[in-house]
mmCIF file of C-alpha atoms in Angstrom:
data_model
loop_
_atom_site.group_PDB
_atom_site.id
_atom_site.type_symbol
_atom_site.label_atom_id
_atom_site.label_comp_id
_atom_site.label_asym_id
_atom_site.label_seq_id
_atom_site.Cartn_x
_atom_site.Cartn_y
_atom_site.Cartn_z
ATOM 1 C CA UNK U 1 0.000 0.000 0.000
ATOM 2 C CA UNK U 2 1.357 3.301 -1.393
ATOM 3 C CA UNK U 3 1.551 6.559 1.442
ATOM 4 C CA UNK U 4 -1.262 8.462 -0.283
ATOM 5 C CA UNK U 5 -3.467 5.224 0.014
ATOM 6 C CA UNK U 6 -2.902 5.437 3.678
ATOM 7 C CA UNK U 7 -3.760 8.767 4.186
ATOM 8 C CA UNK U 8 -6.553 8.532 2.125
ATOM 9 C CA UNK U 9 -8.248 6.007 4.829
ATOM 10 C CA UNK U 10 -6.988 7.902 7.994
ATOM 11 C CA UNK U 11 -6.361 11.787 7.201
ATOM 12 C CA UNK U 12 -7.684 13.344 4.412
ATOM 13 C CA UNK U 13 -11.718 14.197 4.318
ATOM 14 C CA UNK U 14 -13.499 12.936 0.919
ATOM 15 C CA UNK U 15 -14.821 16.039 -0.589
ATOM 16 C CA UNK U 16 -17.432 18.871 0.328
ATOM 17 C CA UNK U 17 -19.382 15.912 1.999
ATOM 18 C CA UNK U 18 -16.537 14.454 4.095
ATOM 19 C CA UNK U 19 -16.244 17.892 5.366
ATOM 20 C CA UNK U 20 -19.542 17.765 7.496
ATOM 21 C CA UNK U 21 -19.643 16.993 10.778
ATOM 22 C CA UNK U 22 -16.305 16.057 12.955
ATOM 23 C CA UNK U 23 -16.511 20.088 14.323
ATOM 24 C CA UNK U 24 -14.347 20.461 17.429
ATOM 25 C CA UNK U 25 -15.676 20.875 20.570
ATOM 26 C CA UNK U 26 -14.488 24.145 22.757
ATOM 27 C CA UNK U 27 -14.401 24.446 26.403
ATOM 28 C CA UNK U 28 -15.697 28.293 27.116
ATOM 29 C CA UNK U 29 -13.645 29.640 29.616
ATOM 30 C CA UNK U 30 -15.382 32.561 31.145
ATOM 31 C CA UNK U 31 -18.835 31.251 31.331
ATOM 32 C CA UNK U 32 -17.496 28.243 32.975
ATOM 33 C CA UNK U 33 -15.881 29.299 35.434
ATOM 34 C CA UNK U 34 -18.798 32.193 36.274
ATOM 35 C CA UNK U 35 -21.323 28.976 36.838
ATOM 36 C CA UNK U 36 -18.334 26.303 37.925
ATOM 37 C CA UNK U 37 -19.589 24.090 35.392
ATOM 38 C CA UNK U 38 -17.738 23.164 32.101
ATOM 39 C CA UNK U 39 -19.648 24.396 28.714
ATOM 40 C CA UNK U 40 -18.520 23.136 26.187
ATOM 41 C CA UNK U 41 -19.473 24.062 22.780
ATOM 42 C CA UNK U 42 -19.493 22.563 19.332
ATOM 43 C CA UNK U 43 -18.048 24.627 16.770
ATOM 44 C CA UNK U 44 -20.290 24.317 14.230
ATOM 45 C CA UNK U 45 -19.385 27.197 12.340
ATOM 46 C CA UNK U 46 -16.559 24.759 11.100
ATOM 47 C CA UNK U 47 -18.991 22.631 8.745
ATOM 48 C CA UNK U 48 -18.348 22.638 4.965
ATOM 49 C CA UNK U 49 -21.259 25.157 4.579
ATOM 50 C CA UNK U 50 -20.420 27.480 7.792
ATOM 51 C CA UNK U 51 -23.118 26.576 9.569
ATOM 52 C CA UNK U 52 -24.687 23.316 11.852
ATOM 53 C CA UNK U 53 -27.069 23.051 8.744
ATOM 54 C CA UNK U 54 -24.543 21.746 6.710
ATOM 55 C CA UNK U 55 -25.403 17.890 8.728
ATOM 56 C CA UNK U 56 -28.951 18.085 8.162
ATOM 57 C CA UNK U 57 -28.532 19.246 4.479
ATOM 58 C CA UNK U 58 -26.247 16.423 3.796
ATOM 59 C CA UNK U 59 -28.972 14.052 4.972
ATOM 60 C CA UNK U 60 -31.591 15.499 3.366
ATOM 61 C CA UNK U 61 -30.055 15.138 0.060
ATOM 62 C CA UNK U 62 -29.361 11.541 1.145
ATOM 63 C CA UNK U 63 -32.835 10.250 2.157
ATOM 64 C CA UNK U 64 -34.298 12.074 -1.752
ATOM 65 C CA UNK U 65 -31.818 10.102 -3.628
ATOM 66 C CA UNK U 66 -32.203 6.975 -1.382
ATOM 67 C CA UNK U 67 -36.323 7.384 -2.195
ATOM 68 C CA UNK U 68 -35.578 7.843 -5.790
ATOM 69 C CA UNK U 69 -36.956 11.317 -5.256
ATOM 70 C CA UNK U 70 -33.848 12.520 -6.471
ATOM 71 C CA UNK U 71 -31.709 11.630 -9.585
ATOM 72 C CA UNK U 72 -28.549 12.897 -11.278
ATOM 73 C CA UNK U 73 -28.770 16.544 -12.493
ATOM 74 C CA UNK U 74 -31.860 17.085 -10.418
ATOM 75 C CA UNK U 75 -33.109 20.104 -8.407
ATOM 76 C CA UNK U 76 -33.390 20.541 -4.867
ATOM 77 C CA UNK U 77 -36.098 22.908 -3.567
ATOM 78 C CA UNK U 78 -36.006 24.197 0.322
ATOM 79 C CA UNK U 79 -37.591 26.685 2.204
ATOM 80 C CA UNK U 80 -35.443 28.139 4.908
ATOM 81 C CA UNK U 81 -34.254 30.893 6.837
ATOM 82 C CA UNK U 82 -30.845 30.760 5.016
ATOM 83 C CA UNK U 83 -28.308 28.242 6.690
ATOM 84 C CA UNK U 84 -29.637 25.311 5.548
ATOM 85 C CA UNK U 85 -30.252 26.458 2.036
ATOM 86 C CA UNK U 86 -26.311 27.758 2.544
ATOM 87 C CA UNK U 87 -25.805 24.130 3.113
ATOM 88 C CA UNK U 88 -27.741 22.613 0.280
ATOM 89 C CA UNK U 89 -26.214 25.106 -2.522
ATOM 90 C CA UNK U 90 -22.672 23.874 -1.139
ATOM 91 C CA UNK U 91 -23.617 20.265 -1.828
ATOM 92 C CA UNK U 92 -25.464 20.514 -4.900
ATOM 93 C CA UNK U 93 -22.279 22.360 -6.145
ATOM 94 C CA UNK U 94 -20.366 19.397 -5.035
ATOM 95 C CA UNK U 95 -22.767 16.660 -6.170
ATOM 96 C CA UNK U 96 -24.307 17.665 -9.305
ATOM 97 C CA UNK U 97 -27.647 19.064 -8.997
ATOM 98 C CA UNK U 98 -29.434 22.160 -9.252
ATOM 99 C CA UNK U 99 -30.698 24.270 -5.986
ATOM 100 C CA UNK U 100 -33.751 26.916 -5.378
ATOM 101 C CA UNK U 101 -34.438 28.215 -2.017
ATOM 102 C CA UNK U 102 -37.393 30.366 -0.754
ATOM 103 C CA UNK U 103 -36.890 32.584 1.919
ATOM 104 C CA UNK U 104 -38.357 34.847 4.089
ATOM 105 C CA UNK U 105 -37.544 38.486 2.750
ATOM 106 C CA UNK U 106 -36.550 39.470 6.413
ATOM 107 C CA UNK U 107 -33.733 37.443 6.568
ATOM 108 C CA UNK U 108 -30.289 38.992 6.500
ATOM 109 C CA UNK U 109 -28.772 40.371 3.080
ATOM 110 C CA UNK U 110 -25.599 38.583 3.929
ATOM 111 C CA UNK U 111 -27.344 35.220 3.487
ATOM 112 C CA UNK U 112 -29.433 35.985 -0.203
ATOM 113 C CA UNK U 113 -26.459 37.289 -1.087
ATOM 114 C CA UNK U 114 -24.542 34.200 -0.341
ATOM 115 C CA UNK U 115 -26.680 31.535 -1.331
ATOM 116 C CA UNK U 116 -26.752 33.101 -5.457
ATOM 117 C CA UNK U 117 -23.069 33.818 -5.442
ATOM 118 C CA UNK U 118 -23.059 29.779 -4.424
ATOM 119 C CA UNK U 119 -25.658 29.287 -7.790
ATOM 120 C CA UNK U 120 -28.860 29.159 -6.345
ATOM 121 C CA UNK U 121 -31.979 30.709 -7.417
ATOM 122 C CA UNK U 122 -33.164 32.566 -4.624
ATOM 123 C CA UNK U 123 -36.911 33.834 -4.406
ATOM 124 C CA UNK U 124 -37.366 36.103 -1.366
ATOM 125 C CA UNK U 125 -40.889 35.842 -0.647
ATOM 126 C CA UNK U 126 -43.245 38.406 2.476
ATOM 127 C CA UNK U 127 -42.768 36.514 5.660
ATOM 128 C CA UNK U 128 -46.398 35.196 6.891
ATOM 129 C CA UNK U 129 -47.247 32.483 8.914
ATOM 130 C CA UNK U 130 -46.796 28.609 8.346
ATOM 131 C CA UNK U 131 -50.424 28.810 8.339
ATOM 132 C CA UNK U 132 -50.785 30.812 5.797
ATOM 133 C CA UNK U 133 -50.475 29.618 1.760
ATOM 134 C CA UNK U 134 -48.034 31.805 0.728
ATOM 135 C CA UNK U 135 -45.535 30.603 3.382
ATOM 136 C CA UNK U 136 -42.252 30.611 2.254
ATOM 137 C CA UNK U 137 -42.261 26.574 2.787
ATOM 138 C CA UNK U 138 -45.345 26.226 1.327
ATOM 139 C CA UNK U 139 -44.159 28.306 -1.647
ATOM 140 C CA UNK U 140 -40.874 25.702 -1.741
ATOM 141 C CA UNK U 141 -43.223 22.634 -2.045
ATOM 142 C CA UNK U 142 -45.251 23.532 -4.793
ATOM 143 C CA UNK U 143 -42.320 25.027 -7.105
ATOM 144 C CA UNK U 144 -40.922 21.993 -6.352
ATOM 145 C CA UNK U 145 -43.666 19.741 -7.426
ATOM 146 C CA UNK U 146 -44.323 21.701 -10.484
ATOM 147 C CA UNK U 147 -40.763 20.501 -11.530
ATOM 148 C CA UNK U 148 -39.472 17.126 -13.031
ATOM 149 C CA UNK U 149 -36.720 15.503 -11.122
ATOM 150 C CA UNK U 150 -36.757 17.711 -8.114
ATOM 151 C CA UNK U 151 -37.382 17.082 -4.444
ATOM 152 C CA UNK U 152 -38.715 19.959 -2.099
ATOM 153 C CA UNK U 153 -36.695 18.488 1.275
ATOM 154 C CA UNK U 154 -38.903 19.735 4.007
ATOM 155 C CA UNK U 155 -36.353 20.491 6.722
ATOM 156 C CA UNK U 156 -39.156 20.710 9.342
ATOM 157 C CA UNK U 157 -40.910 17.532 9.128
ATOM 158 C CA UNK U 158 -38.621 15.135 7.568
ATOM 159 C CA UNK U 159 -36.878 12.972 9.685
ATOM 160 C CA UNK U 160 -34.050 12.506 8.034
ATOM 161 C CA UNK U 161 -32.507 16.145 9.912
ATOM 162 C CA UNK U 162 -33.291 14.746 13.043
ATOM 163 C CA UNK U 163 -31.271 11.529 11.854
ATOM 164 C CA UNK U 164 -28.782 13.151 10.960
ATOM 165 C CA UNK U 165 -27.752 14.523 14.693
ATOM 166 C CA UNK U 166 -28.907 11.110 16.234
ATOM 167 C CA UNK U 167 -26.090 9.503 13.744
ATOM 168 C CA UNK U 168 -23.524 12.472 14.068
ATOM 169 C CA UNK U 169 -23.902 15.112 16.626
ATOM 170 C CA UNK U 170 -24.691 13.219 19.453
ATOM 171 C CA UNK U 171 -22.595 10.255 18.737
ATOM 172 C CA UNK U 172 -19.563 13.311 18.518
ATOM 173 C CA UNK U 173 -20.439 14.939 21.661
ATOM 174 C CA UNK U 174 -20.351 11.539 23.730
ATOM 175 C CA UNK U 175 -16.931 10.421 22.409
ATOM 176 C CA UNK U 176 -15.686 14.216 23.109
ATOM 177 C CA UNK U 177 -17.032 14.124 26.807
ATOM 178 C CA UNK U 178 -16.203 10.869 27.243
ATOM 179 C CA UNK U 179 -19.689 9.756 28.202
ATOM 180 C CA UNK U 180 -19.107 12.856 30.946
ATOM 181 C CA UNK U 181 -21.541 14.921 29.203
ATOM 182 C CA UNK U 182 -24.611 15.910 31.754
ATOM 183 C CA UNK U 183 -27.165 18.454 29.783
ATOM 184 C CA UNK U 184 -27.377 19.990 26.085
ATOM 185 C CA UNK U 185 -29.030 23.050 25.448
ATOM 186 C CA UNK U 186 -29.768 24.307 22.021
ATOM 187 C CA UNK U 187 -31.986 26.698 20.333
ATOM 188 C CA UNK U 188 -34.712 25.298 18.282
ATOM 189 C CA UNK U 189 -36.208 25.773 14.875
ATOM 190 C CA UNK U 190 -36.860 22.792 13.229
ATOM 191 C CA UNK U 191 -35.940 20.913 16.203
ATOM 192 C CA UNK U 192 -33.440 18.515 14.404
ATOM 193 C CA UNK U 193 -30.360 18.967 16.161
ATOM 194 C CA UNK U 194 -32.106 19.451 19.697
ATOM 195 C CA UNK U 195 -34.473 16.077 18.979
ATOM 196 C CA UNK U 196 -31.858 13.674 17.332
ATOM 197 C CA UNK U 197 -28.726 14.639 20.146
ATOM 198 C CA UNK U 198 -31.432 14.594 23.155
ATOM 199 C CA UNK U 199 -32.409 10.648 21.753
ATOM 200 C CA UNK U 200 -29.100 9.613 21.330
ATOM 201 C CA UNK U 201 -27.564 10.468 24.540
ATOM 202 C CA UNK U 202 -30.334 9.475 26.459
ATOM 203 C CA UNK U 203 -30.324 5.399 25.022
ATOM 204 C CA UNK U 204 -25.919 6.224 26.427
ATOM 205 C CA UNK U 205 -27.243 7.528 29.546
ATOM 206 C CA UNK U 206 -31.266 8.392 30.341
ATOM 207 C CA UNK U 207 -30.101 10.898 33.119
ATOM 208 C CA UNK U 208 -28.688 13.813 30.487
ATOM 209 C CA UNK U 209 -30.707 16.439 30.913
ATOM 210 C CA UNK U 210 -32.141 18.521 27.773
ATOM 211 C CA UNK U 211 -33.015 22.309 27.660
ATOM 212 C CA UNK U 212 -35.030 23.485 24.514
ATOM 213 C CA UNK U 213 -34.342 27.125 24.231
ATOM 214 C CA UNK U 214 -36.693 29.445 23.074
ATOM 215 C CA UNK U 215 -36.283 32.855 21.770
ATOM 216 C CA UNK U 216 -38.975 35.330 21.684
ATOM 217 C CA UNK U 217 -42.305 35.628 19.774
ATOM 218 C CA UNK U 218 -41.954 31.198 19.313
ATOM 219 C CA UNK U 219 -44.446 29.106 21.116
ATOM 220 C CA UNK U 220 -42.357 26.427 22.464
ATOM 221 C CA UNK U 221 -41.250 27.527 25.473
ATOM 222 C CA UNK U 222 -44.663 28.005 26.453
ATOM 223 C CA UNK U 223 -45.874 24.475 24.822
ATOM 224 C CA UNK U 224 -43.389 22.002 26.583
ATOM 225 C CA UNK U 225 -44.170 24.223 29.988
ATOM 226 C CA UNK U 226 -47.663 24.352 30.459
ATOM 227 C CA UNK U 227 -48.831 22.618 27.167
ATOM 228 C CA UNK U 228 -49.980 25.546 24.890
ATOM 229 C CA UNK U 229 -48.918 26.759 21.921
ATOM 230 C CA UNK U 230 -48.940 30.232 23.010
ATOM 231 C CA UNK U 231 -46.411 32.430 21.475
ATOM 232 C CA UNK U 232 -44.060 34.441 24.431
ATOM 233 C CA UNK U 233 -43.152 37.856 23.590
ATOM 234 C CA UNK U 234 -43.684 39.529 19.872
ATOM 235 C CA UNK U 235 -40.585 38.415 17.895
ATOM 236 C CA UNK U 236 -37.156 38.070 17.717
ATOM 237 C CA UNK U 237 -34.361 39.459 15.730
ATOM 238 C CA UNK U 238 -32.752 36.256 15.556
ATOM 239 C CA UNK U 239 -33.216 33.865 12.192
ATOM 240 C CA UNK U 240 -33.542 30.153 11.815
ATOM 241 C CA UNK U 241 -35.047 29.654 14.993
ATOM 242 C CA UNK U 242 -38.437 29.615 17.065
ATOM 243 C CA UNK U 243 -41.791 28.253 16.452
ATOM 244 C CA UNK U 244 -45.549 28.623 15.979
ATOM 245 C CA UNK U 245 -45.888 24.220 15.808
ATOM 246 C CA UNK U 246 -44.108 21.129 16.846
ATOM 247 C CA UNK U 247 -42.677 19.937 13.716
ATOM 248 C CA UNK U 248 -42.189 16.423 12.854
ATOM 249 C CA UNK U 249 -38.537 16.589 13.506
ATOM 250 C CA UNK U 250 -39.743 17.650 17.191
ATOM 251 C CA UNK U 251 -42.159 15.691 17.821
ATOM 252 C CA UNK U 252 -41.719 12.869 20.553
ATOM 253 C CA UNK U 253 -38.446 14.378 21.438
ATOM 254 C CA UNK U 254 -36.838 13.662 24.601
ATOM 255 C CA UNK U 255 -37.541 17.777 25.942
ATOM 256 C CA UNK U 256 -37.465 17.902 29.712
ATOM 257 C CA UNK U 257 -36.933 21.330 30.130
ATOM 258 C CA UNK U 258 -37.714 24.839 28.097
ATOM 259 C CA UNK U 259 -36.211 27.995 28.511
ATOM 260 C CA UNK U 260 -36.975 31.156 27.249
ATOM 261 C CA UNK U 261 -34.222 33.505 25.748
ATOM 262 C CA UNK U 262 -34.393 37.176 25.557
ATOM 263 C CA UNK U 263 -33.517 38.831 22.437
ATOM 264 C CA UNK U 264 -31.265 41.288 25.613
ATOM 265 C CA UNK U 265 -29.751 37.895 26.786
ATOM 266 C CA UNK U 266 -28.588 36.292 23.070
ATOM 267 C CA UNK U 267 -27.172 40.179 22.164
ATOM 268 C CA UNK U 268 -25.444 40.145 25.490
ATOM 269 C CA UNK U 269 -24.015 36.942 24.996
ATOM 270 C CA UNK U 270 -23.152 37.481 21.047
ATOM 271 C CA UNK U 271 -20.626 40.064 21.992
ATOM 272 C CA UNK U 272 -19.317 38.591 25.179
ATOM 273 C CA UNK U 273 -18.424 35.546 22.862
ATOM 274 C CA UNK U 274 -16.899 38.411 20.756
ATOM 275 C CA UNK U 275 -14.839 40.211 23.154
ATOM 276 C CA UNK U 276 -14.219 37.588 26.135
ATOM 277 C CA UNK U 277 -13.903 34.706 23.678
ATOM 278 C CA UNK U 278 -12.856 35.751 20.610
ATOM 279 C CA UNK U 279 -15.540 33.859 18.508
ATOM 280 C CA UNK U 280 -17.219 36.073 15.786
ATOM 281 C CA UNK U 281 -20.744 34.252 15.992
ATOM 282 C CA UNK U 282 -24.601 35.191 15.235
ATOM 283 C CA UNK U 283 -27.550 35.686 17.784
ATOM 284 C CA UNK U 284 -28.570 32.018 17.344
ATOM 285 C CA UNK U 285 -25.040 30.981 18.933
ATOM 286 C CA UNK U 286 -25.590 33.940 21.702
ATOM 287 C CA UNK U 287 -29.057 32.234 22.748
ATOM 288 C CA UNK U 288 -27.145 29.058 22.640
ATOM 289 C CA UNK U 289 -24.833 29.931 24.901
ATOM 290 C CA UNK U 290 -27.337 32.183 27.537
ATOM 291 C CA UNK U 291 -29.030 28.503 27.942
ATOM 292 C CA UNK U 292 -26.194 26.870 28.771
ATOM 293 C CA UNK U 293 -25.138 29.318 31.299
ATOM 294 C CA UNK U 294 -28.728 29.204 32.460
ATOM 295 C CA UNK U 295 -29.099 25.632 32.548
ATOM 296 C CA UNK U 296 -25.596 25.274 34.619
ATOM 297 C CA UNK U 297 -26.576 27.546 37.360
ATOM 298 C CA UNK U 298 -29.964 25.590 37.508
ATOM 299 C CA UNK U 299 -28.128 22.115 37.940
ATOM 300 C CA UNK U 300 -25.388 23.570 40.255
ATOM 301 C CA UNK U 301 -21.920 23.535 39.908
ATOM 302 C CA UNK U 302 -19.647 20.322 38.853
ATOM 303 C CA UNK U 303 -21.696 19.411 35.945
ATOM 304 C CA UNK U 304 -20.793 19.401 31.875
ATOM 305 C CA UNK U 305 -23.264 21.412 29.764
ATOM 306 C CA UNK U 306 -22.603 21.256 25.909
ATOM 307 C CA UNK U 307 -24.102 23.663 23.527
ATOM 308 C CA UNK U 308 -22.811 24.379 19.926
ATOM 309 C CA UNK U 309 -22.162 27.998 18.154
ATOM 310 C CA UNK U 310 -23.688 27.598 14.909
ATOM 311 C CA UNK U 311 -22.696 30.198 12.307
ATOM 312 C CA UNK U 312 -20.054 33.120 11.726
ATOM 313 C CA UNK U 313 -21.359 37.053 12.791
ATOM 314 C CA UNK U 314 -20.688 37.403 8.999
ATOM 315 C CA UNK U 315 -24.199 36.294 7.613
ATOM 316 C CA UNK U 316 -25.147 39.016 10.090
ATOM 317 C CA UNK U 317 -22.885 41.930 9.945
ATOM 318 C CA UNK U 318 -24.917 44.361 9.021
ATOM 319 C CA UNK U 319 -28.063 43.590 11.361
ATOM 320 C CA UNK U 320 -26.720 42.212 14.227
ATOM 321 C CA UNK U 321 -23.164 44.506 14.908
ATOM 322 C CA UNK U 322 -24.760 47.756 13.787
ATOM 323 C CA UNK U 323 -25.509 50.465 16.646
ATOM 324 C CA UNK U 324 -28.625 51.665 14.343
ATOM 325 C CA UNK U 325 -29.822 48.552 13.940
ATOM 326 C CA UNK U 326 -29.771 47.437 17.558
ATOM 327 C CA UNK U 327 -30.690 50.854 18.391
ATOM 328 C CA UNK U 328 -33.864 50.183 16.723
ATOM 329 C CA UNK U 329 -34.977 47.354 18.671
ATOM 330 C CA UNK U 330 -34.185 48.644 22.146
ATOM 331 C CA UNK U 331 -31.516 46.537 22.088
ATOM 332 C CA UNK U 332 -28.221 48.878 22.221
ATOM 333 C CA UNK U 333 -27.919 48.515 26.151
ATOM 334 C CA UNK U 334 -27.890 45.001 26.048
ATOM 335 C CA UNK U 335 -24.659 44.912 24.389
ATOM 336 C CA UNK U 336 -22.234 45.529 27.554
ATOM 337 C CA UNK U 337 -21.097 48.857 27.509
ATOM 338 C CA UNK U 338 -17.142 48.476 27.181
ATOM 339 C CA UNK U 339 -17.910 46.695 23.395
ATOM 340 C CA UNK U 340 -20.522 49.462 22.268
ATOM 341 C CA UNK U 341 -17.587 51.485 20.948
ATOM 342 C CA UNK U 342 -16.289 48.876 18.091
ATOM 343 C CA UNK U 343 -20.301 48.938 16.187
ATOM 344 C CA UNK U 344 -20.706 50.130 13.027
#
């Protein structure tokens, strides 16, 4: 056997595909020792696509050409938020098909941008609710089925995101904890990541705790507390996650707590990861990481808490680090005052 043939089995990653998953997982210094506990974080940022959509997308290009939904030189159809339509354009660049996303039209430039310098046809489309028809998911399913040889993926309610943590995610995070691992605590959209982790550690070990984090205007928080899907607060400026259902990727998960995250507490934490960490992140990673903190100083000291930051503050930039902006939502005072002076 020839070098190259060796590291081809033990070193080198096979393509935009072998680059999914395998992210490394970062102990977060300040926040741990503030609660005594040890947060850890998956840096999910380091994906292929840039973002912790990157695993579901791979999957859900899987389970269409596993169905025969999806053959060579077809098109993939998805509504989303941006990351995992970021993650789908990626792999359809690397495997040969064709991508179109819907999204809704409040959703950051940065992304739309992105996602047609990547090749895909982008239709930003009024944001209204999921029950509404002109939904930007509904939109996604009939373009889709108006088309030969395309698949619309349905990142909420197929299964196959919710796989693709159970096989990947959560198998990651108990090898890197060494089975040490006591709670996880993620923000939720589709519920993928949250649903397939929470399953898989609990068959390791049925006493890890799970904390569903809710940001504001979703009604989850409110349905796995007191059973109502009841939306808490009037909206949030973060994107890609919160609720008005339970999808199918949620459904039946292994929830067994719910938090709900201030808009004030993800900003805060955005630019404390900044500025006290070093890690250039968006809200979604700031709410991730107000959980955690949360959910360690409800468990008490000792105990191993892993979260995940799941994008780069550069799909953001101009919303999220801009004194205007923030300024607009009441939110300027929740970034902590030493770091106000580097917005834009």
């Amino acid at each position: 056997m020839n070098s190259m043939s060796t590291l081809a089995n033990s070193l080198i990653r096979q393509g935009l595909r072998g680059a999914v998953g395998r992210t490394p997982m970062i102990r977060l210094g300040r926040v741990s020792e503030a609660t005594g506990c040890e947060i850890l974080a998956k840096a999910e940022y380091g994906n292929a696509g840039g973002s912790v959509k990157d695993r579901a997308a791979l999957y859900l290009i899987a389970d269409a050409v596993k169905r025969g939904q999806l053959k060579p030189g077809g098109t993939v159809v998805e509504g989303t938020a941006g990351n995992t339509g970021i993650g789908l354009a990626h792999l359809c660049n690397a495997l040969g098909y064709k991508c179109v996303i819907f999204m809704p039209e409040t959703q950051s430039k940065e992304k739309i941008d992105l996602l047609r310098v990547l090749g895909a046809t982008v239709y930003p489309v009024p944001a209204v609710a999921y029950t509404d028809p002109n939904n930007y998911n509904h939109q996604a399913k009939r373009f889709a089925e108006g088309l030969e040889n395309s698949v619309w993926t349905n990142q909420f309610d197929n299964t196959a995101n919710r796989l693709a943590h159970y096989e990947t995610t959560g198998p990651e995070i108990w090898e890197e904890t060494e089975g040490r691992v006591d709670a996880v605590a993620f923000a939720t959209g589709t519920g993928g990541t949250l649903a397939g982790v929470g399953t898989f550690l609990k068959e390791r070990n049925p006493d890890v705790r799970t904390f569903l984090l809710d940001p504001e205007g979703s009604v989850l928080y409110n349905y796995f507390t007191h059973g109502e899907l009841k939306r808490q607060g009037d909206g949030s400026i973060t994107e890609g996650i919160g609720q008005g259902r339970v999808t199918q990727n949620l459904s039946g998960a292994p929830v067994d707590h719910a938090l709900h995250i201030t808009d004030a507490m993800a900003v805060e934490h955005t630019f404390r990861l900044l500025h006290e960490e070093g890690f250039f992140v968006g809200a979604s990673s700031g709410i991730n990481v107000a959980g955690a903190v949360q959910a360690a100083r409800q468990m008490g000291p000792g105990h191993v808490i892993v979260t995940c930051l799941c994008d780069l503050g550069q799909r953001y930039y101009a919303k999220l680090f801009s004194r205007k902006f923030l300024e607009s939502k009441n939110l300027l005072t929740a970034v902590p005052e030493d770091y106000r002076q580097w917005l834009h």
